[in-house]
Coordinates of N, CA, C and O in Angstrom, one line a residue:
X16 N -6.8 13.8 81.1 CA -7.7 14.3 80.1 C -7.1 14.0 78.7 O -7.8 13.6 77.8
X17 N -5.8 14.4 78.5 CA -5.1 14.0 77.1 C -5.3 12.5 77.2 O -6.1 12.1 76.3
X18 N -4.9 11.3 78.1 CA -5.0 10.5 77.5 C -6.5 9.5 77.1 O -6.7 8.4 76.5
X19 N -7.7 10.6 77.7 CA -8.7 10.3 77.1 C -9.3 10.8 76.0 O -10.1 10.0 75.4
X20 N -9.0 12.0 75.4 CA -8.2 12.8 74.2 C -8.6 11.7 72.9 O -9.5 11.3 72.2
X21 N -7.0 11.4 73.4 CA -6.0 10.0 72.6 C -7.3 8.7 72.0 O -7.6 8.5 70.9
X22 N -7.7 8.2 73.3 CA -8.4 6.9 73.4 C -9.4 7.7 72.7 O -9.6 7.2 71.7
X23 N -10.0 8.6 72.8 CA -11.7 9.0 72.3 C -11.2 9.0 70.3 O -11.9 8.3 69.6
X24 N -10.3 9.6 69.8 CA -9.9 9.9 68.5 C -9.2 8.4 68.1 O -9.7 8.1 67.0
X25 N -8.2 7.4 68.6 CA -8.4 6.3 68.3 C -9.7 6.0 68.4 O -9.9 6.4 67.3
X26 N -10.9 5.5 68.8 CA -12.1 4.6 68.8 C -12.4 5.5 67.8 O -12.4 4.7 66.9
X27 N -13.0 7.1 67.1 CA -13.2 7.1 66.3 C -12.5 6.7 64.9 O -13.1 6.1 63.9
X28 N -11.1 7.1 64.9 CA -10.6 6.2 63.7 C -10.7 5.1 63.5 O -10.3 4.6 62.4
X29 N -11.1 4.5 64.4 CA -11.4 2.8 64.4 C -12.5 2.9 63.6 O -12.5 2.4 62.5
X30 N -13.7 3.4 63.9 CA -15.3 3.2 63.6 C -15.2 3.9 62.6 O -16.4 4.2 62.3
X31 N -14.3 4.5 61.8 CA -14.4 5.3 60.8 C -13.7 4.2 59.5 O -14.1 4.3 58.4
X32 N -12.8 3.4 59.8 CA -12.0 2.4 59.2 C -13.1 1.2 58.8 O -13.3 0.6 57.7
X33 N -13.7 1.1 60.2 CA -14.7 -0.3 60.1 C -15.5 0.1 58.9 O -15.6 -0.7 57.9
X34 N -16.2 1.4 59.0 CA -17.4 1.8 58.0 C -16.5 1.9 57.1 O -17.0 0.9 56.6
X35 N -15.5 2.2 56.3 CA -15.2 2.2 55.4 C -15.3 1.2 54.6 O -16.0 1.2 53.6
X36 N -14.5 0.1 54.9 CA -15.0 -1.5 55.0 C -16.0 -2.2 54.6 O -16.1 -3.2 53.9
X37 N -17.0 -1.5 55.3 CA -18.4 -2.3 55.5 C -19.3 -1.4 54.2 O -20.2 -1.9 53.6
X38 N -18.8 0.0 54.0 CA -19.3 0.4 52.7 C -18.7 0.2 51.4 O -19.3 0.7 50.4
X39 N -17.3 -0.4 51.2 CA -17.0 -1.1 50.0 C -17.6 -2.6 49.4 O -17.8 -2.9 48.2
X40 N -17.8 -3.4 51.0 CA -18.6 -4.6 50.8 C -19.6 -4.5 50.5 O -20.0 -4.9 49.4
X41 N -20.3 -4.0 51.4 CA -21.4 -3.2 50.7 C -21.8 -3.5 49.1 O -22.5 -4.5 48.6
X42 N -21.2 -2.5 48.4 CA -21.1 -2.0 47.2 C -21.1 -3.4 46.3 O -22.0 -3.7 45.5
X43 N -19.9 -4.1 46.6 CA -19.3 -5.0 46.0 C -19.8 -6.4 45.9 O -19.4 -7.1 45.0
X44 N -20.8 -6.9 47.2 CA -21.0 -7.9 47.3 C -22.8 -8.7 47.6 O -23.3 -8.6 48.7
X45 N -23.3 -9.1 46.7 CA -24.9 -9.1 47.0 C -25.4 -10.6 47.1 O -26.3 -11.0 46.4
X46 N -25.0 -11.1 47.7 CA -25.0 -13.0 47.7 C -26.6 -12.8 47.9 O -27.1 -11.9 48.5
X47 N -27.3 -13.7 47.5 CA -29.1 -13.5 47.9 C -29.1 -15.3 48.3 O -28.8 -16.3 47.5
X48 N -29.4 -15.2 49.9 CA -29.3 -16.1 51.0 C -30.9 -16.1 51.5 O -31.6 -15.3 50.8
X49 N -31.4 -16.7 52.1 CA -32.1 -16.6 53.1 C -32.7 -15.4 53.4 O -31.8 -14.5 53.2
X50 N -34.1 -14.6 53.9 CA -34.4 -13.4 54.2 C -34.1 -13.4 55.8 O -35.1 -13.9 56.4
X51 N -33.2 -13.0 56.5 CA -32.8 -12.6 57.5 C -34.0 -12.2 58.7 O -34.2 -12.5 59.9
X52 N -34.5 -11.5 58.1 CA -35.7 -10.9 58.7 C -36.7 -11.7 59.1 O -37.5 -11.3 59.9
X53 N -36.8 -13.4 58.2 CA -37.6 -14.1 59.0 C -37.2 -14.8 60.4 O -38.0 -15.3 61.2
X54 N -36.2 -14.6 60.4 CA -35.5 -15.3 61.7 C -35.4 -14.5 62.8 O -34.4 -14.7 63.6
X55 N -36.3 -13.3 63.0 CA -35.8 -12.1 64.0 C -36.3 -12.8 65.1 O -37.3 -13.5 64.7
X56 N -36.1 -13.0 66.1 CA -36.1 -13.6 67.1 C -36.3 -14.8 67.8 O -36.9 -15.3 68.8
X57 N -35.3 -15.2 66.9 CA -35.3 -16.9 66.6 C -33.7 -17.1 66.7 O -33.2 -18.0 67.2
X58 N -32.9 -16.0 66.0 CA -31.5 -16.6 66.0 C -30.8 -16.8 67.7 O -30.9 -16.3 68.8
X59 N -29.7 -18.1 66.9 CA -28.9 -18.3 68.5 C -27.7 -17.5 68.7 O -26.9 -17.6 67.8
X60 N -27.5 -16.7 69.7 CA -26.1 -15.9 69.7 C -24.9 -16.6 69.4 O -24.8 -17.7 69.7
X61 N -24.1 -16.0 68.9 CA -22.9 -16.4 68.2 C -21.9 -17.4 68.9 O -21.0 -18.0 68.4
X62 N -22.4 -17.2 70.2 CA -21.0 -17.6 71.4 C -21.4 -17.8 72.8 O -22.4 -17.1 72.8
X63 N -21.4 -18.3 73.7 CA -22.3 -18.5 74.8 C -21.4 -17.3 75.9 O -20.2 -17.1 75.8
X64 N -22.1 -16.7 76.8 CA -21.5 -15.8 77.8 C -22.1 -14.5 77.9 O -22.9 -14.0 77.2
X65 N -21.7 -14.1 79.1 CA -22.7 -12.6 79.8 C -22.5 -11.5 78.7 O -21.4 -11.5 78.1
X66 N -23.3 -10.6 78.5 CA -23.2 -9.7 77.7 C -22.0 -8.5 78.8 O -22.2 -8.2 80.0
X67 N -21.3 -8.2 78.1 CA -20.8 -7.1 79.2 C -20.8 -5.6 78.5 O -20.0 -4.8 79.1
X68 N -21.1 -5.3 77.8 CA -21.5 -4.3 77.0 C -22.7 -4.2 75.8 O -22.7 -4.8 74.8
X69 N -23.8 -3.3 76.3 CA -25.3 -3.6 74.8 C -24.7 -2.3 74.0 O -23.9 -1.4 74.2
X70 N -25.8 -2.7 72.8 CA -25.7 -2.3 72.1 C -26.3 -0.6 72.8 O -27.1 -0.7 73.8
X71 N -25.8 0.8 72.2 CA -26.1 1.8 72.3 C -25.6 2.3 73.9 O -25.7 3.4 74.5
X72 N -25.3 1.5 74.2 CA -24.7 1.8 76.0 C -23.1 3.0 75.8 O -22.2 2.9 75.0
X73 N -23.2 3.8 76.6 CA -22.0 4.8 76.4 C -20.8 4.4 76.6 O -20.5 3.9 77.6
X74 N -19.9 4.6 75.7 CA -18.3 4.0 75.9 C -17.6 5.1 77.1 O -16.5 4.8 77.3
X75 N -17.9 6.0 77.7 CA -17.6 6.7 78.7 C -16.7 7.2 77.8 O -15.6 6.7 78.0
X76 N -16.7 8.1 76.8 CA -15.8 8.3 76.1 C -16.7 9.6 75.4 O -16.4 9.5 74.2
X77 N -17.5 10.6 75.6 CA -18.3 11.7 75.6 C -19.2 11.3 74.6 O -20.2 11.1 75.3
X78 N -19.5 11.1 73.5 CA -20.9 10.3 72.9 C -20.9 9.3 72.2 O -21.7 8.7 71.5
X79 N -19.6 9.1 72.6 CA -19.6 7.3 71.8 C -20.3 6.3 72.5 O -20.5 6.3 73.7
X80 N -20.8 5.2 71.4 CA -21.9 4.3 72.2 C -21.6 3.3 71.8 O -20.7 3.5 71.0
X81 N -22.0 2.0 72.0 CA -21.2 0.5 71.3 C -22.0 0.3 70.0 O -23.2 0.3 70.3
X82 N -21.9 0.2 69.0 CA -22.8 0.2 68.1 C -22.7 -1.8 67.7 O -22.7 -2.3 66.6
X83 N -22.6 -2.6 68.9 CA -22.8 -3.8 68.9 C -22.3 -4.5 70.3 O -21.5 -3.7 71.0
X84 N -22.4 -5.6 70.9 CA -22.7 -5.9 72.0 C -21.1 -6.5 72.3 O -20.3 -6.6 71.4
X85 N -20.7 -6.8 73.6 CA -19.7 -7.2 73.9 C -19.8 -8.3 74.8 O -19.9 -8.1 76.0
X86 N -19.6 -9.2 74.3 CA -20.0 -11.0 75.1 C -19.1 -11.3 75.7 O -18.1 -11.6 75.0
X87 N -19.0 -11.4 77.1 CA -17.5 -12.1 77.4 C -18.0 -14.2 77.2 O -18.9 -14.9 76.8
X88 N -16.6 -14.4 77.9 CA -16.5 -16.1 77.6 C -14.8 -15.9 77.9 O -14.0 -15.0 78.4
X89 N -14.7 -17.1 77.4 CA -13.4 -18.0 77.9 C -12.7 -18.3 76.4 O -13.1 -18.9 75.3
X90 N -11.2 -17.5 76.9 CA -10.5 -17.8 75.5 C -10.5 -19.0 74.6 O -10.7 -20.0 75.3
X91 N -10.5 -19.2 73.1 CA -10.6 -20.1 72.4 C -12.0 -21.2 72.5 O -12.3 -22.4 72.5
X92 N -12.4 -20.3 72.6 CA -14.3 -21.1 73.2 C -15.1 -20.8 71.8 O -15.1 -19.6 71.5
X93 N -15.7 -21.6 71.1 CA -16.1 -21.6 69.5 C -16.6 -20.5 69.5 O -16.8 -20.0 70.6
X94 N -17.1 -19.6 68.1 CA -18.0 -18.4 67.7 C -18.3 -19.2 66.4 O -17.7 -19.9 65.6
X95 N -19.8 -18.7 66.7 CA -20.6 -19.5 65.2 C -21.4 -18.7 64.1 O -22.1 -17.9 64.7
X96 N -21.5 -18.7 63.1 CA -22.4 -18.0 62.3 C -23.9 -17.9 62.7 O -24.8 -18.7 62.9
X97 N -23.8 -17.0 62.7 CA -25.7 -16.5 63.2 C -26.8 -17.4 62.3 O -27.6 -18.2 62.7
X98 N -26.5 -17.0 61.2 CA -27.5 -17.3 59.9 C -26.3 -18.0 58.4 O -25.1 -18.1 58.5
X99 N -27.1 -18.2 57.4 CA -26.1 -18.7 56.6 C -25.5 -17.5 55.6 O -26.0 -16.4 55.7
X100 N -24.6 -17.7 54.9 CA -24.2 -16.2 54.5 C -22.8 -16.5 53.5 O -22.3 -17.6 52.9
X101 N -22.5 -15.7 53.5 CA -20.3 -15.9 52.5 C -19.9 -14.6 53.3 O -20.2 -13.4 53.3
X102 N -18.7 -15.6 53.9 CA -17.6 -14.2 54.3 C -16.8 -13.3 53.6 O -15.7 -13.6 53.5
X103 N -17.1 -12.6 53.3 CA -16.7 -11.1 52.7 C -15.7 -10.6 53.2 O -15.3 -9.7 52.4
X104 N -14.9 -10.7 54.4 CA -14.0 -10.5 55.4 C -13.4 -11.3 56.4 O -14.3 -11.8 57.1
X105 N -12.1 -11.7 56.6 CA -11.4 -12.3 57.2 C -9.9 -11.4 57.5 O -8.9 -11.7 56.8
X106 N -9.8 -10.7 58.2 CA -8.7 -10.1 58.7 C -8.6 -9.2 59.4 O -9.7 -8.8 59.7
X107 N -7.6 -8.5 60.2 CA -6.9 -7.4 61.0 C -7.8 -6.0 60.8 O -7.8 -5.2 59.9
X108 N -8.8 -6.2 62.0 CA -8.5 -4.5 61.7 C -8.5 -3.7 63.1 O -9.0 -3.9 64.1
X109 N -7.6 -2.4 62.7 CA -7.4 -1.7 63.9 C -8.3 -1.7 65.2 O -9.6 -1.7 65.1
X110 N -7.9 -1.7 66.0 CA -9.0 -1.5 67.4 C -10.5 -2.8 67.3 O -11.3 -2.8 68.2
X111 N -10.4 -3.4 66.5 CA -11.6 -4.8 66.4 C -10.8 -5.9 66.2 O -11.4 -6.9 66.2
X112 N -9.4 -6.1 66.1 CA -8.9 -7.8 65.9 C -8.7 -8.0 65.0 O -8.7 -7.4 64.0
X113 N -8.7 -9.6 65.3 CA -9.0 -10.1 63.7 C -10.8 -10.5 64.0 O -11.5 -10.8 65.0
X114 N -11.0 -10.1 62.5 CA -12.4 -10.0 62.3 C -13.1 -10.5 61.3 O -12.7 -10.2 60.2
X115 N -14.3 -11.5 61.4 CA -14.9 -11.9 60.1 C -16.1 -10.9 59.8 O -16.4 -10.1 60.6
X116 N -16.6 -10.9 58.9 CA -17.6 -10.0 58.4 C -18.3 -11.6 57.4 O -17.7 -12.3 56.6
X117 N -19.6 -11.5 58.0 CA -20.3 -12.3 57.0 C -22.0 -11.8 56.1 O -23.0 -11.4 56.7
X118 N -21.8 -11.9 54.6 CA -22.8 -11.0 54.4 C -23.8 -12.0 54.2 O -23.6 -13.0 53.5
X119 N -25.2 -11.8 54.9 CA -26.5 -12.4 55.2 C -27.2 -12.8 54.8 O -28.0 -13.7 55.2
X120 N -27.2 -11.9 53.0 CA -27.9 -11.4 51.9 C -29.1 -10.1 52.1 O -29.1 -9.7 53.3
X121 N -29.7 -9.6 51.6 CA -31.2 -8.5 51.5 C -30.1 -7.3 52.6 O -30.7 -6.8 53.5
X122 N -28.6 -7.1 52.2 CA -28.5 -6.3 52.8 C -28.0 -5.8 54.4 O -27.5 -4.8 54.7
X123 N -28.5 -7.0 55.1 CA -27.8 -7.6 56.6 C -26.1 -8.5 56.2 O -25.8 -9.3 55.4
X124 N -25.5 -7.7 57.2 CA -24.3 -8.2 57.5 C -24.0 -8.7 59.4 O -24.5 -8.2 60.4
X125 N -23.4 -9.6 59.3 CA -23.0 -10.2 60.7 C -21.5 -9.9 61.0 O -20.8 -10.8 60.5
X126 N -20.8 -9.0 61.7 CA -19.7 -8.4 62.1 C -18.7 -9.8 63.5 O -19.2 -9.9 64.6
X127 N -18.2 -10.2 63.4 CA -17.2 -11.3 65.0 C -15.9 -10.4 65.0 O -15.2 -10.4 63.9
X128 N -15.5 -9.8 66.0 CA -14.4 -9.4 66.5 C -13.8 -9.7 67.5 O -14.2 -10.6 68.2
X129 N -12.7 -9.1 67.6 CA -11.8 -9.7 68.9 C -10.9 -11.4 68.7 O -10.4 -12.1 69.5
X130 N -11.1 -11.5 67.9 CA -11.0 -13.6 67.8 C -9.6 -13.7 68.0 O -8.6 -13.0 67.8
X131 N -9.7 -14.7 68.3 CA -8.6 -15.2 68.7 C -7.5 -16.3 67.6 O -6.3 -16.6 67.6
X132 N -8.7 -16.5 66.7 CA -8.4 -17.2 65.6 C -9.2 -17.4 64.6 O -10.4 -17.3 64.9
X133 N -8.9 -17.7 63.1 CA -10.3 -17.4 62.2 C -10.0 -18.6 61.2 O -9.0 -18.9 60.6
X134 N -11.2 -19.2 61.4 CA -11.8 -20.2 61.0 C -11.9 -20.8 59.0 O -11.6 -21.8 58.4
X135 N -12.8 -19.4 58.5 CA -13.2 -18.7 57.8 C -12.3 -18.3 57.1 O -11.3 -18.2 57.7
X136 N -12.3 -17.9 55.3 CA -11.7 -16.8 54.3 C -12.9 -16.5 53.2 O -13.9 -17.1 52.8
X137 N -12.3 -15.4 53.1 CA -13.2 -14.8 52.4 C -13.5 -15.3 51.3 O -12.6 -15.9 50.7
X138 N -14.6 -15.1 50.7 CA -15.4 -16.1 49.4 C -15.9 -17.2 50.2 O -16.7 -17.7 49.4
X139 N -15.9 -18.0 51.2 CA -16.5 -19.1 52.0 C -17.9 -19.2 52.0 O -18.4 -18.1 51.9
X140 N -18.7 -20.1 52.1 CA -20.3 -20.1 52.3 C -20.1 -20.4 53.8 O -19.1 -21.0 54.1
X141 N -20.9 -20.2 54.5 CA -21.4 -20.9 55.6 C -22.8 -21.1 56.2 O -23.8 -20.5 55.7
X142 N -22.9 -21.8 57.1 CA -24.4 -22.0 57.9 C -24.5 -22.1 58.8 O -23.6 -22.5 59.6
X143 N -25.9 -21.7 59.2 CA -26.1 -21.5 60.8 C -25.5 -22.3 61.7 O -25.3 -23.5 61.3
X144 N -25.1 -21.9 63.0 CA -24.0 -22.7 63.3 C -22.6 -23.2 63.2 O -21.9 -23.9 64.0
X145 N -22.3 -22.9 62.3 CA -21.3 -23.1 62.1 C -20.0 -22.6 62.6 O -19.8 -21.4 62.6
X146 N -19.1 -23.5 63.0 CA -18.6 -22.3 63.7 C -17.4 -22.0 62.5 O -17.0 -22.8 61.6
X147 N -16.8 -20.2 63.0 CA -16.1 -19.8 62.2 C -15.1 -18.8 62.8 O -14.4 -17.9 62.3
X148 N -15.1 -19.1 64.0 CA -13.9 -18.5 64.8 C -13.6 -19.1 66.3 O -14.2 -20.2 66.7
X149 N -12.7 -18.4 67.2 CA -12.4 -18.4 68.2 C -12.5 -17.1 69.3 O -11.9 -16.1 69.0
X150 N -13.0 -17.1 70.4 CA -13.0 -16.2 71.3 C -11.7 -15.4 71.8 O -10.9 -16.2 72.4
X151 N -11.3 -14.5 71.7 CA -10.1 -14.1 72.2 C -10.2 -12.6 72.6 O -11.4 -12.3 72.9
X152 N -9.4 -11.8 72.6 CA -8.9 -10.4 73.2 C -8.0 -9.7 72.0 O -7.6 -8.6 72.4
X153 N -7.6 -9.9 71.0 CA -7.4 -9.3 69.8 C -7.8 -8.0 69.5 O -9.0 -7.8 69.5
X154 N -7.0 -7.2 69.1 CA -7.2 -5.8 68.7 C -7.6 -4.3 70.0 O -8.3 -3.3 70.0
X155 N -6.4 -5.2 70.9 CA -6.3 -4.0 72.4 C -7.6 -3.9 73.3 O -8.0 -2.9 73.9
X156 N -8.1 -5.0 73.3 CA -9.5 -5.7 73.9 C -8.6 -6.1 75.4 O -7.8 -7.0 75.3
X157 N -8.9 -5.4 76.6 CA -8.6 -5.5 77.8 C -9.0 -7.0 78.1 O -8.1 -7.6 78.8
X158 N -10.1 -7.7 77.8 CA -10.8 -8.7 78.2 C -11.4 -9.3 77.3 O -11.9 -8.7 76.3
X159 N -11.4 -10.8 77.5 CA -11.7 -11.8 76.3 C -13.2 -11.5 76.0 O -14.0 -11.3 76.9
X160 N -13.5 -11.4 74.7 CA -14.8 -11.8 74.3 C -15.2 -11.4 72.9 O -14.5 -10.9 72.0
X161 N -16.5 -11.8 72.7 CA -16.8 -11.8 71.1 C -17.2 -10.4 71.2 O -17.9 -10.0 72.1
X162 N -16.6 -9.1 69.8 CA -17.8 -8.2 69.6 C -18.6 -8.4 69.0 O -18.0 -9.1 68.2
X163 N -19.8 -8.3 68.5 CA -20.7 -8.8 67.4 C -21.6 -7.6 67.5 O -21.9 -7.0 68.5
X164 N -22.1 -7.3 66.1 CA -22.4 -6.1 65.6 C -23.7 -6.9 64.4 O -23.6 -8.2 64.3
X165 N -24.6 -6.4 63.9 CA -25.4 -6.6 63.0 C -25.9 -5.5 62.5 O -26.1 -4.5 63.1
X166 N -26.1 -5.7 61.2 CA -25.7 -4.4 60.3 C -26.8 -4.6 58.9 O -26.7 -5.4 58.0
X167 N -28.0 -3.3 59.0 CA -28.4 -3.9 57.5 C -28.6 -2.4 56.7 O -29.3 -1.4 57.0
X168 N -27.9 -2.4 55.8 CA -27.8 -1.6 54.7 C -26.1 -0.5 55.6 O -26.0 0.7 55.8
X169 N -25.5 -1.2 55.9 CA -24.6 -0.5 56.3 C -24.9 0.0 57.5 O -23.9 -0.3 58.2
X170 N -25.8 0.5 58.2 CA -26.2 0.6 59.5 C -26.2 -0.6 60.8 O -26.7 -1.7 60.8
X171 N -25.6 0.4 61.9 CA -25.9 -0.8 63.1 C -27.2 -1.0 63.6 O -27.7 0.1 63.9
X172 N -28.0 -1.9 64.0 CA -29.3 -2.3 64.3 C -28.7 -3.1 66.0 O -27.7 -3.7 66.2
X173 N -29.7 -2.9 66.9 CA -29.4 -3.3 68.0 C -30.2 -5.2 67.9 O -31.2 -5.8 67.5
X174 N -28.7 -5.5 68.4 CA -28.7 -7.3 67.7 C -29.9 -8.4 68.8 O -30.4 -9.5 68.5
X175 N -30.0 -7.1 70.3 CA -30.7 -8.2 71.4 C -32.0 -8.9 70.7 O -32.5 -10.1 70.8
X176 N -32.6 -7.8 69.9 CA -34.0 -8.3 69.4 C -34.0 -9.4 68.3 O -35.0 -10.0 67.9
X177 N -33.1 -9.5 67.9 CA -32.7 -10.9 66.4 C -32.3 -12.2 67.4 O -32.0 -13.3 66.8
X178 N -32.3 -12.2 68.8 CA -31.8 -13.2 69.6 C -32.9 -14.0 70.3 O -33.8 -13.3 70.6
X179 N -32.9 -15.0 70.5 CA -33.9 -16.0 71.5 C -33.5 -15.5 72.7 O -34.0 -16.0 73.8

């Protein structure tokens, strides 16, 4: 019971660090790209591989839920930009890896965790496809894979429905 205690209060300080993050960028950064929203169910997922965690599914951890999907794959296997955008983030963060954050524009952000290697620095433009990382287990990820989160106005949005 303590050591799920432990694990339940780390995953919140994690998701409490991430939002902090994601609400300074926020603040700070307004690139006007593309309207995101026209591509809802058109975009290609980031990385090819079985989903092993959805979005809103329970972390078995008393009401924590994934607030983004967990892809497995095969280490060092490319991750690509969803849509076109500028990376706003390129680095370490507790309990997610190394991690890019790419902002969308109108407000959507595109979250890649776990990597194994990053592609990408911040101030960068990119485009769809592109790739801008590597698949890995980074940031105490038991098992290789991409996390990917999608995010508009600072909120998580469930990513299956923006996917082909």
């Amino acid at each position: 019971i303590h050591s799920k205690e432990l694990r339940l209060e780390k995953l919140i300080a994690d998701e409490l660090a991430l939002a902090k993050i994601l609400q300074k960028l926020e603040q700070s950064t307004k690139p006007n790209f593309s309207n995101l929203r026209k591509l809802k169910g058109k975009l290609a997922w980031p990385t090819k591989g079985r989903i092993r965690h959805n979005y809103g599914e329970s972390r078995n951890l008393g009401k924590m839920r994934w607030k983004g999907v967990l892809i497995g794959g095969k280490e060092g296997q490319e991750i690509r930009a969803i849509a076109p955008g500028k990376v706003v983030f390129a680095d370490w963060i507790r309990g997610y890896g190394l991690m890019v954050i790419i902002d969308n524009g109108n407000s959507f952000m595109s979250l890649y965790g776990h990597n194994q290697s990053l592609y990408k620095d911040v101030g960068d433009k990119v485009s769809p496809n592109e790739t801008i990382a590597t698949l890995g287990d980074s940031g105490g990820n038991t098992e290789t894979g991409l996390y990917f989160e999608l995010r508009h106005k600072g909120k998580p949005i469930n990513p299956k429905k923006w996917f082909k």
